[in-house]
mmCIF file of C-alpha atoms in Angstrom:
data_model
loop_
_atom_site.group_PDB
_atom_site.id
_atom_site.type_symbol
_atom_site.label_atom_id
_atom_site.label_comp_id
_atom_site.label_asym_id
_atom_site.label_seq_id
_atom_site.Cartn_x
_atom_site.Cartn_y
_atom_site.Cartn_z
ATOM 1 C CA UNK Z 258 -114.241 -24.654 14.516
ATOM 2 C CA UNK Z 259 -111.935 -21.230 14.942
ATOM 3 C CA UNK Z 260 -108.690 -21.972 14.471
ATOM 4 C CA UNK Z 261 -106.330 -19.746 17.475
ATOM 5 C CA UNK Z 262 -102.859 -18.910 17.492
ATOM 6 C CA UNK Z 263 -102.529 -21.766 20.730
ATOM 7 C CA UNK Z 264 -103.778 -24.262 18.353
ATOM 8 C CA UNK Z 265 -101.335 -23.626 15.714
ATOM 9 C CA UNK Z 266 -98.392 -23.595 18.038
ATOM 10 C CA UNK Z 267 -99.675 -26.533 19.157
ATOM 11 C CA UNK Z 268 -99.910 -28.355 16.287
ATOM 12 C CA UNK Z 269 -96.719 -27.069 14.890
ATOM 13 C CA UNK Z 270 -94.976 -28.574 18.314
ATOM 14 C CA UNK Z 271 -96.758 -32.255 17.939
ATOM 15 C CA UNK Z 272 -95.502 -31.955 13.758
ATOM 16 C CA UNK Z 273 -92.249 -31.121 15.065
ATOM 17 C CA UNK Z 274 -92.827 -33.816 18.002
ATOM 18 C CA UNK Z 275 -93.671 -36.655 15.053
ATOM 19 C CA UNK Z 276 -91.083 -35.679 12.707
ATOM 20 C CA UNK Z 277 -88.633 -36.750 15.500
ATOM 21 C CA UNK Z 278 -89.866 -39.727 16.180
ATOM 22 C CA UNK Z 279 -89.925 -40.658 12.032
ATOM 23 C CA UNK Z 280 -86.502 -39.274 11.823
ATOM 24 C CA UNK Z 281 -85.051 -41.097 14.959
ATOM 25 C CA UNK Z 282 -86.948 -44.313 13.341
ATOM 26 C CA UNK Z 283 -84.374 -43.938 10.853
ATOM 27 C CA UNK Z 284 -81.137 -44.083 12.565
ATOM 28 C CA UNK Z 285 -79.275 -47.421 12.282
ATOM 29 C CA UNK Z 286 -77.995 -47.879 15.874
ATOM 30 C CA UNK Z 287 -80.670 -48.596 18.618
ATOM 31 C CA UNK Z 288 -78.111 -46.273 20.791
ATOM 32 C CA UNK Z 289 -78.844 -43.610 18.268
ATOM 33 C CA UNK Z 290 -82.420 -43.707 18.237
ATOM 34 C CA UNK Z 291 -83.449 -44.195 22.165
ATOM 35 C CA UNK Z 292 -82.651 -40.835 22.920
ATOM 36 C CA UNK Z 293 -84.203 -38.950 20.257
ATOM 37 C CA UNK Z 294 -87.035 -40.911 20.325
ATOM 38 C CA UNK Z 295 -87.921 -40.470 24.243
ATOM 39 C CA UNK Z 296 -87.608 -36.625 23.850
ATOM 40 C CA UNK Z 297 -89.565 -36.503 20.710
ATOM 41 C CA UNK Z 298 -92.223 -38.677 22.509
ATOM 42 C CA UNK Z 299 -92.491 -36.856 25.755
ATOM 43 C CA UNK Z 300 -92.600 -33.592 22.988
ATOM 44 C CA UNK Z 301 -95.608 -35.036 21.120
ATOM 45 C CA UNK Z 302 -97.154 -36.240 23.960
ATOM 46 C CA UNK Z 303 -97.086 -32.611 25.586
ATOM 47 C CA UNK Z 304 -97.702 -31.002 22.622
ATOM 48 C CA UNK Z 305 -101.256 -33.234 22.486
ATOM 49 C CA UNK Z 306 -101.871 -32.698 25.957
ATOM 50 C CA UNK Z 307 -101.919 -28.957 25.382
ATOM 51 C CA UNK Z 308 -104.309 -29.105 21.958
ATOM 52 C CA UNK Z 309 -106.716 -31.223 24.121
ATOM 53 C CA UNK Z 310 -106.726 -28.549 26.851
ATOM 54 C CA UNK Z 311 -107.116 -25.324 24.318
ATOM 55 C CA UNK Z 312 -109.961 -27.718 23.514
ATOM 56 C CA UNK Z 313 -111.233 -28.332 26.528
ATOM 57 C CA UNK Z 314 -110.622 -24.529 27.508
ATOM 58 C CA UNK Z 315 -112.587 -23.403 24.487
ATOM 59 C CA UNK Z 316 -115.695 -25.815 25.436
ATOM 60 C CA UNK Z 317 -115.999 -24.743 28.838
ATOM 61 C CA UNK Z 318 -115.512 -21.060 27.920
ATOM 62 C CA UNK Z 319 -118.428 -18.912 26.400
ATOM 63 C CA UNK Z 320 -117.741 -17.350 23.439
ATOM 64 C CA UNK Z 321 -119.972 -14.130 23.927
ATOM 65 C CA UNK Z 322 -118.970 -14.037 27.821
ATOM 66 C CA UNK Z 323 -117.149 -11.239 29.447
ATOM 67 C CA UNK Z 324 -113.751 -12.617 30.618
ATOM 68 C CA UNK Z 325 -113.514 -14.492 26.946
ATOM 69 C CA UNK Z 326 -113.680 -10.735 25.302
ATOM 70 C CA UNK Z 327 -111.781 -9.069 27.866
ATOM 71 C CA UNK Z 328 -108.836 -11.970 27.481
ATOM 72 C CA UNK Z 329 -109.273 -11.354 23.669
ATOM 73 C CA UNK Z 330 -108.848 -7.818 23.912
ATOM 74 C CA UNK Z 331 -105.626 -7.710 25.918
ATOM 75 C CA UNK Z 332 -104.094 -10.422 24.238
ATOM 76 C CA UNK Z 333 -104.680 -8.675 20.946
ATOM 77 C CA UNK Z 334 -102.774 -5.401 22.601
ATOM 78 C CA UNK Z 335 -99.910 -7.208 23.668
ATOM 79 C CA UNK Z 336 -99.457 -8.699 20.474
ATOM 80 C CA UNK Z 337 -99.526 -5.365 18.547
ATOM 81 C CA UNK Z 338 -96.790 -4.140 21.102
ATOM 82 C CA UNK Z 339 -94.711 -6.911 20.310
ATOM 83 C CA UNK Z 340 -95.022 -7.110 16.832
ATOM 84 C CA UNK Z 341 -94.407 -3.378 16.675
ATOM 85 C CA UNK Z 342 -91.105 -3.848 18.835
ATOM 86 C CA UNK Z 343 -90.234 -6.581 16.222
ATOM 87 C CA UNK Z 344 -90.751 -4.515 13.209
ATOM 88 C CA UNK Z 345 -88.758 -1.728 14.538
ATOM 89 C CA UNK Z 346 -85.945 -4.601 15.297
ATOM 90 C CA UNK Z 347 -86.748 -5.852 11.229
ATOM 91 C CA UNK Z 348 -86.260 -2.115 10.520
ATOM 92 C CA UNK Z 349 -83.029 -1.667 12.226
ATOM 93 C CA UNK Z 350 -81.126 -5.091 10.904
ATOM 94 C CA UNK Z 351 -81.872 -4.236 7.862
ATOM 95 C CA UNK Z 352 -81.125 -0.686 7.956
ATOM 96 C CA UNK Z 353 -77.504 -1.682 9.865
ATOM 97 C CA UNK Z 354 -77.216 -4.803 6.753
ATOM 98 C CA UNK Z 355 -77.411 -1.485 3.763
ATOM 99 C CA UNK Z 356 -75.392 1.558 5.620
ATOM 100 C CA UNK Z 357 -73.521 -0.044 8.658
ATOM 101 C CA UNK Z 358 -73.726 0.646 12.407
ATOM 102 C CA UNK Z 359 -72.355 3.718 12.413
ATOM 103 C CA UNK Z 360 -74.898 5.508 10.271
ATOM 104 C CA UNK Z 361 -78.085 3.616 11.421
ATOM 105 C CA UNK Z 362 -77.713 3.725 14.964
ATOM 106 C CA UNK Z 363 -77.742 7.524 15.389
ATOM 107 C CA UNK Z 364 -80.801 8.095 12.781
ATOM 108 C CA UNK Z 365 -82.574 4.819 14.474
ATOM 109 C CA UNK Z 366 -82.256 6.760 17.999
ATOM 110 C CA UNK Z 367 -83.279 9.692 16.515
ATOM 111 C CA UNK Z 368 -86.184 8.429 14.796
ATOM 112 C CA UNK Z 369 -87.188 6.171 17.480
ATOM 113 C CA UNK Z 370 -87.449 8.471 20.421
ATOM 114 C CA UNK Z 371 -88.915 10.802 18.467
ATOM 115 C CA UNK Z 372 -91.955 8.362 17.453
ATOM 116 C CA UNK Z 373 -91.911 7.851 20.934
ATOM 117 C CA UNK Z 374 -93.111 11.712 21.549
ATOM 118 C CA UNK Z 375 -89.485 13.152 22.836
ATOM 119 C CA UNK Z 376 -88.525 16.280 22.474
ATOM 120 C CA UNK Z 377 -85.596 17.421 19.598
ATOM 121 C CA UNK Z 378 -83.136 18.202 22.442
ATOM 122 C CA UNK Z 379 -83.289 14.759 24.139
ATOM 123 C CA UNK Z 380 -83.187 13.002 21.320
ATOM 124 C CA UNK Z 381 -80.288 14.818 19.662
ATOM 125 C CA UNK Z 382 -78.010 14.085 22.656
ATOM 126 C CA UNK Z 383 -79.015 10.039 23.092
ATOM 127 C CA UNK Z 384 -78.874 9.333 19.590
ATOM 128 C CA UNK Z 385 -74.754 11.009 19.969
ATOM 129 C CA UNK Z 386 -74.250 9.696 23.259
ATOM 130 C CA UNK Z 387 -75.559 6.019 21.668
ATOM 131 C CA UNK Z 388 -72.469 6.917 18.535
ATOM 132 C CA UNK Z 389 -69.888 7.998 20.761
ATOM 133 C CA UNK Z 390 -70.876 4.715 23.357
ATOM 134 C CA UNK Z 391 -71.023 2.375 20.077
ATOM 135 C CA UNK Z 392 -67.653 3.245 19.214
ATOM 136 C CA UNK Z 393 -65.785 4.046 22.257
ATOM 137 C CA UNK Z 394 -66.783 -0.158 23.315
ATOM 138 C CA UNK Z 395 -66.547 -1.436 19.820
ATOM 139 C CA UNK Z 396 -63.713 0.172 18.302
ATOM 140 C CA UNK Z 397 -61.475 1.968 20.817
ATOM 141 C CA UNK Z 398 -61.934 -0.670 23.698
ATOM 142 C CA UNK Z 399 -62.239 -4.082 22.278
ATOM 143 C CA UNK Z 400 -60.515 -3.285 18.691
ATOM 144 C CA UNK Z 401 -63.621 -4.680 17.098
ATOM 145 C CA UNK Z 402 -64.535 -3.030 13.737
ATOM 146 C CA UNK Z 403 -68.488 -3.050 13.171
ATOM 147 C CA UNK Z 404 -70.003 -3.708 9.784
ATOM 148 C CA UNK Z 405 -69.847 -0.538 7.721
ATOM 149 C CA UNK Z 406 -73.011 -1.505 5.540
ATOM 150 C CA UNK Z 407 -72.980 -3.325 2.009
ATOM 151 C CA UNK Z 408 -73.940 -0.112 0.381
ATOM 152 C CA UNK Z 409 -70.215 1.105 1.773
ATOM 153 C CA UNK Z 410 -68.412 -1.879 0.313
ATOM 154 C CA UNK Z 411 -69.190 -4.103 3.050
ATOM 155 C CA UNK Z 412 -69.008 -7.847 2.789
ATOM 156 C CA UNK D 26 -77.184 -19.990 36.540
ATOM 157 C CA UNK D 27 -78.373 -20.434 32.625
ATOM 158 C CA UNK D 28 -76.266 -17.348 31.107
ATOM 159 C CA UNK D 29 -73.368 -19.290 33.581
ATOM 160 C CA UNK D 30 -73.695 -22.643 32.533
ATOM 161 C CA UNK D 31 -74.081 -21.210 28.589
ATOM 162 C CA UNK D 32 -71.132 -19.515 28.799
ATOM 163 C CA UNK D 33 -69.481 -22.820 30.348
ATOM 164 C CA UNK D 34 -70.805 -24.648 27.252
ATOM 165 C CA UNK D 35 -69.562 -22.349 24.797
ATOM 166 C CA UNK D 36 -66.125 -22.137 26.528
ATOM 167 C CA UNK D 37 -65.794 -25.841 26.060
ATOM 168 C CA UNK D 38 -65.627 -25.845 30.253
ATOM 169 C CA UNK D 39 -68.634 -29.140 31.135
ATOM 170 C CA UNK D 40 -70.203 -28.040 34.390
ATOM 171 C CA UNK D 41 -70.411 -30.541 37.125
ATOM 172 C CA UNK D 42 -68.075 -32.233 39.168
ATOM 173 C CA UNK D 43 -65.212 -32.939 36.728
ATOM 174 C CA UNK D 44 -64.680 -29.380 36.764
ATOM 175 C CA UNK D 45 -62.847 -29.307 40.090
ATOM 176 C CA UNK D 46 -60.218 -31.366 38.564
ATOM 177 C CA UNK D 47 -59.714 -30.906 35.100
ATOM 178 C CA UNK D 48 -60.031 -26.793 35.602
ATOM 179 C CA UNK D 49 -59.519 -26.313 38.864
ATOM 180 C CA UNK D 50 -57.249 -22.811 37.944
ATOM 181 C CA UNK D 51 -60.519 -21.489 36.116
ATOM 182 C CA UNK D 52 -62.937 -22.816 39.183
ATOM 183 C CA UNK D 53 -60.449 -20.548 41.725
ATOM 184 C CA UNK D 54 -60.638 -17.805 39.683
ATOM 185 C CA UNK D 55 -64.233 -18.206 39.630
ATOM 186 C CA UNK D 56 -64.351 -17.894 43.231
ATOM 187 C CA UNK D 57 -62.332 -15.202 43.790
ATOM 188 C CA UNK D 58 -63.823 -12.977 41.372
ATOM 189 C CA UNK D 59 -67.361 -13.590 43.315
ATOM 190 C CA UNK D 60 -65.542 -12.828 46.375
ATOM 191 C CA UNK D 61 -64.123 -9.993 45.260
ATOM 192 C CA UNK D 62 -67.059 -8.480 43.670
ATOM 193 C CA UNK D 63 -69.168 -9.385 46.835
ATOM 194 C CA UNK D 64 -66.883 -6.800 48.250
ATOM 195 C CA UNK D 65 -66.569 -4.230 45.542
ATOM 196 C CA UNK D 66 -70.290 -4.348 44.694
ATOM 197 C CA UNK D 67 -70.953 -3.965 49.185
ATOM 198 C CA UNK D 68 -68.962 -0.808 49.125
ATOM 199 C CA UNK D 69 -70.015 0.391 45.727
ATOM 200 C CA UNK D 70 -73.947 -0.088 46.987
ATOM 201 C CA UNK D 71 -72.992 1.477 50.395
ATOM 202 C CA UNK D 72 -72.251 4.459 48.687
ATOM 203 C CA UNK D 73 -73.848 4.898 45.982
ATOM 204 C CA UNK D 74 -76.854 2.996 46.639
ATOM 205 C CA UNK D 75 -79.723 6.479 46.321
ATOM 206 C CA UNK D 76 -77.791 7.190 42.791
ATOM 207 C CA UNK D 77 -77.998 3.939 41.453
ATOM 208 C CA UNK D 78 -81.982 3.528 42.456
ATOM 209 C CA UNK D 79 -82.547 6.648 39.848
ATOM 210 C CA UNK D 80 -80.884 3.669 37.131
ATOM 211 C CA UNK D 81 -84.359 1.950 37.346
ATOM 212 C CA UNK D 82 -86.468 4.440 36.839
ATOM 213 C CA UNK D 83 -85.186 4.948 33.001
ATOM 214 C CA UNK D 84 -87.308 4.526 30.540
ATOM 215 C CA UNK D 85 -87.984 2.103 28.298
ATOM 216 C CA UNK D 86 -87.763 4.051 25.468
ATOM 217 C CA UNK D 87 -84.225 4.940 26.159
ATOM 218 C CA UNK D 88 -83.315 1.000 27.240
ATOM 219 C CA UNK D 89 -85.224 -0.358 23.824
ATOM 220 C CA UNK D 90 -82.129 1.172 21.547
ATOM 221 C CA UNK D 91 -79.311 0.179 23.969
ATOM 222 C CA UNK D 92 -80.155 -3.117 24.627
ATOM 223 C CA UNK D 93 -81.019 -3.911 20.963
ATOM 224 C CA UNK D 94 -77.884 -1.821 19.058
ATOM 225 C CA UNK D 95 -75.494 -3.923 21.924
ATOM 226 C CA UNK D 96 -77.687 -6.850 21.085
ATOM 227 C CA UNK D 97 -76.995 -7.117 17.662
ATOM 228 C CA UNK D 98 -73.563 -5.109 17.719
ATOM 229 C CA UNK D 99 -72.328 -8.257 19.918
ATOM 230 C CA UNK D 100 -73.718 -10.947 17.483
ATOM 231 C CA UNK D 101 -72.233 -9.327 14.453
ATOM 232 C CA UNK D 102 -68.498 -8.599 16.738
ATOM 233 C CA UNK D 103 -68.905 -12.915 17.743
ATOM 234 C CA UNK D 104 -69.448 -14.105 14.230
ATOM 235 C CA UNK D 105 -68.470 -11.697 11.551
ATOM 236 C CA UNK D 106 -71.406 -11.806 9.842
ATOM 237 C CA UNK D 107 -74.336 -9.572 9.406
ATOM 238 C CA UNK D 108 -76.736 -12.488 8.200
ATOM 239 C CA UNK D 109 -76.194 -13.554 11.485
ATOM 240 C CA UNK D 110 -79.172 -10.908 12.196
ATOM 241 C CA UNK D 111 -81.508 -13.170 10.508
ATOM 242 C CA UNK D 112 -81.418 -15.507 13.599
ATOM 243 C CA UNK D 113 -81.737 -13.377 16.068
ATOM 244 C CA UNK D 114 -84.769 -12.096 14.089
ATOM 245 C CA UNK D 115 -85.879 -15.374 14.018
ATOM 246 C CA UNK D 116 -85.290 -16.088 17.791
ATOM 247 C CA UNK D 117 -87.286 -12.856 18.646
ATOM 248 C CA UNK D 118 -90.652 -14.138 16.685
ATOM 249 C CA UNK D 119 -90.486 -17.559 18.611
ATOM 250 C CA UNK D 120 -90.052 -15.644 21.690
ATOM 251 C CA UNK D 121 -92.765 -13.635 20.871
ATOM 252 C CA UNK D 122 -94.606 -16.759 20.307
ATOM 253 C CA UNK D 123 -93.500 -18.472 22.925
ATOM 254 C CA UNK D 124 -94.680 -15.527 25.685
ATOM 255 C CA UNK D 125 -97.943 -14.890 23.980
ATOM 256 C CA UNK D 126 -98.859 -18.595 24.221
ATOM 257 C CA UNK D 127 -97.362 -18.848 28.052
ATOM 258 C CA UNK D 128 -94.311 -21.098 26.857
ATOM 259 C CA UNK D 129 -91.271 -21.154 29.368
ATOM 260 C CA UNK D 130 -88.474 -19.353 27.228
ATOM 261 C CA UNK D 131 -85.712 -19.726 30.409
ATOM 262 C CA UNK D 132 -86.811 -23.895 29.882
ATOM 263 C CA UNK D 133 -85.557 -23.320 25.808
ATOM 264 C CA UNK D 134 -82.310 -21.289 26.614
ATOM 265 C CA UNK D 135 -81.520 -24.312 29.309
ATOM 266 C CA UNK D 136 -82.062 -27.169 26.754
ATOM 267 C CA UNK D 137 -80.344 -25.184 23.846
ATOM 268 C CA UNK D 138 -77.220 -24.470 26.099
ATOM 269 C CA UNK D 139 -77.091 -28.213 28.062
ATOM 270 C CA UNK D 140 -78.246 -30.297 24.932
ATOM 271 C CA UNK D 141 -74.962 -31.369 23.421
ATOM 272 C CA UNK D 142 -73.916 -32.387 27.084
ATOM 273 C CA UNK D 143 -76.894 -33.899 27.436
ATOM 274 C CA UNK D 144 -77.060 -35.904 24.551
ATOM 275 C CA UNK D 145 -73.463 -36.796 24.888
ATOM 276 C CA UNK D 146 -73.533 -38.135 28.647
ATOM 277 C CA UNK D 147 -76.770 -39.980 27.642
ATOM 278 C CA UNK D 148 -74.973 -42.109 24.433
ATOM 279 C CA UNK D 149 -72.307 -42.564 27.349
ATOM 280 C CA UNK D 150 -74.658 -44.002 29.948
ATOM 281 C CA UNK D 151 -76.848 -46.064 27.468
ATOM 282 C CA UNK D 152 -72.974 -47.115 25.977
ATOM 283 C CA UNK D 153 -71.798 -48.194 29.536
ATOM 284 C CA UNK D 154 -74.721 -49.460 31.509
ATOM 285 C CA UNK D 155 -77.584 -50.410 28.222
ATOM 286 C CA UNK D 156 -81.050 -48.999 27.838
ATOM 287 C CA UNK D 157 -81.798 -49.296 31.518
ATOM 288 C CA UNK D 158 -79.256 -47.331 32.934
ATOM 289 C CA UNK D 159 -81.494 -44.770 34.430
ATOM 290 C CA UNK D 160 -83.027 -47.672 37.438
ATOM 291 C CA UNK D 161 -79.558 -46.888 38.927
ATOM 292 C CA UNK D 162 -79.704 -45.368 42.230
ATOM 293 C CA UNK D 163 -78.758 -42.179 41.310
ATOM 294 C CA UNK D 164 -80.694 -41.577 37.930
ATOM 295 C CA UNK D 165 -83.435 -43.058 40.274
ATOM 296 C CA UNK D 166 -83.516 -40.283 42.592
ATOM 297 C CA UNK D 167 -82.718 -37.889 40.356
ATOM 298 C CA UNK D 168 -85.864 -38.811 38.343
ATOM 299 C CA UNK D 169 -87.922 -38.691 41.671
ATOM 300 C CA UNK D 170 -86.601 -35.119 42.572
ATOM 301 C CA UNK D 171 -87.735 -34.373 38.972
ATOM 302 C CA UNK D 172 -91.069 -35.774 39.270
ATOM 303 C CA UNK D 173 -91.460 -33.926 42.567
ATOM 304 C CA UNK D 174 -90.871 -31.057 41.525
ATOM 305 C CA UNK D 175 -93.287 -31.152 38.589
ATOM 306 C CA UNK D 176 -96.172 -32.215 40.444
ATOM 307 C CA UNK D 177 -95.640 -30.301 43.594
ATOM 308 C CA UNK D 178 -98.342 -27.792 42.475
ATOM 309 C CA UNK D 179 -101.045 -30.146 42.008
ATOM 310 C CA UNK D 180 -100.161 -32.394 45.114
ATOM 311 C CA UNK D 181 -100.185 -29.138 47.190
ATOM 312 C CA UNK D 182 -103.769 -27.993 45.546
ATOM 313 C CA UNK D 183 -104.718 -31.423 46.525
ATOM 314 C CA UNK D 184 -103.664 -32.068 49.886
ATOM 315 C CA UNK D 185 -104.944 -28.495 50.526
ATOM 316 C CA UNK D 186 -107.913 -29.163 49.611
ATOM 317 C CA UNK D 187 -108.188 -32.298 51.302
ATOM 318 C CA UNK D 188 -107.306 -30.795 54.540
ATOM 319 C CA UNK D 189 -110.080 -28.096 53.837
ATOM 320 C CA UNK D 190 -112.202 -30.843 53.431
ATOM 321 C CA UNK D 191 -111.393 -32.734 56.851
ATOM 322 C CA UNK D 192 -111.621 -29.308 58.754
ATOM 323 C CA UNK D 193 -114.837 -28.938 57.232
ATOM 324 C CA UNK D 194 -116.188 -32.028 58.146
#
């Protein structure tokens, strides 16, 4: 049996479900532990009811069929998209963590927009307009100073 | 209403009743601001409303950096620290998860903003009225509404159906 990404969320919920229910088991007060236990119930409960559908799903659904590839396809698109979007976030926080703001949100503009297939000229201007916009909020405005990157002295 | 009642939460302000009494100042001013920007936001879109269509048209690629630089520029600003970024990392890969796999993420932001209320007036009720407290009339209907409202798509594929069925026969 293939195991999918639904399966392992899941499973991951019902764990998460049954580790409530052992840890509410452990509280002293019977106040205490009705709450916790109801929620973590109704979680593992729902979190069962959704393996045995996957299951189900999976059963009634052809592998080699049409509408199983087609679903598999898109899925798998919209997953690269959003794990893209999330590395580019990784990229940034950590980029922001070793320089500061100030110097990684211009060249993350820059570089981003121009991955994106815009021209020198447009790209230029946002990633300023994005400095000058950064600043005039965060520092002018509010009096908020932004990290200026452990690399800078930052801590 | 969940970006409202978050706020609320992390304000120390409980939402509900109560509030018309023990902040009644903040509940006016509340008011008055939605008045008020009823009318500013009327004459603003009277005038400027074929300018500000163009705002929706930009593109993503120029929204992505904004929203995300403000994103984490506010999380740093509210808690002084850049490991902070670490969460919010964290937050975006069970989002992720949660829309591949059809999860409600507005149901998780709820629960994560009313949970401390919840689980507070719940030790409350169970204090004052025991393990039974929610066969009072009001939990009782409350927990009917709620029950409703969860199966109202399957009772309306059902009595649709059903009614197909009779009109066929």
């Amino acid at each position: 049996m293939k195991i999918t990404g639904r399966l392992i969320t899941g499973g991951s919920f019902l764990l998460l479900g049954l580790f409530g229910i052992i840890q509410s088991l452990t509280f002293h007060f019977w106040e205490s532990i009705a709450l916790p236990l109801a929620l973590s119930g109704v979680m593992t409960t729902a979190a069962a009811i959704e393996i045995a559908k996957e299951l189900r799903h999976r059963e009634s659904q052809a592998p080699g069929s049409a509408e199983a590839s087609n679903q598999k396809k898109n899925n798998k698109e919209e997953l690269e998209r959003l794990w893209r979007g999330l590395g580019w976030v990784a990229g940034l926080m950590l980029a922001i963590y070793l320089v500061g703001f100030y110097i990684t949100v211009p060249l993350f503009s820059l570089t981003y927009l121009k991955v994106r297939g815009r021209n020198w000229l447009v790209a230029i201007i946002f990633s300023v307009a994005m400095l000058v916009l950064l600043y005039g909020i965060f520092e002018l405005s509010l009096n908020a100073h932004l990290f200026r990157g452990l690399l800078f002295g930052a801590r | 209403m969940t970006l409202m009642l978050a706020a609320f939460a992390i304000v120390g302000v409980s939402p509900g009743p109560r509030m018309m009494t023990d902040n009644l100042p903040l509940v006016l001013t509340i008011l008055l601001g939605v008045a008020l920007a009823n009318l500013i936001g009327g004459a603003i879109c009277l005038l400027a409303a074929p300018y500000m269509v163009k705002l929706t048209s930009i593109h993503v690629d120029f929204l992505f950096p904004v929203i995300l630089v403000m994103t984490l520029a506010g999380v740093y600003v509210a808690t002084q620290s850049p490991l902070n970024f670490v969460v919010v990392l964290a937050t975006g890969i069970l989002g992720i998860i949660m829309k591949v796999y059809g999860y409600s993420r507005p149901a998780l932001i709820l629960g994560f903003a009313l949970g401390e209320m919840f689980e507070n007036y719940s030790l409350l009720s169970i204090k004052i009225y025991g393990p039974l407290f929610f066969l009072r009339p009001i939990p009782i209907a409350l927990l009917a509404i709620a029950i409703i409202v969860l199966c109202y798509p399957r009772l309306h594929r059902f009595f649709a159906g059903w009614s197909r069925r009779r009109a066929n026969l």
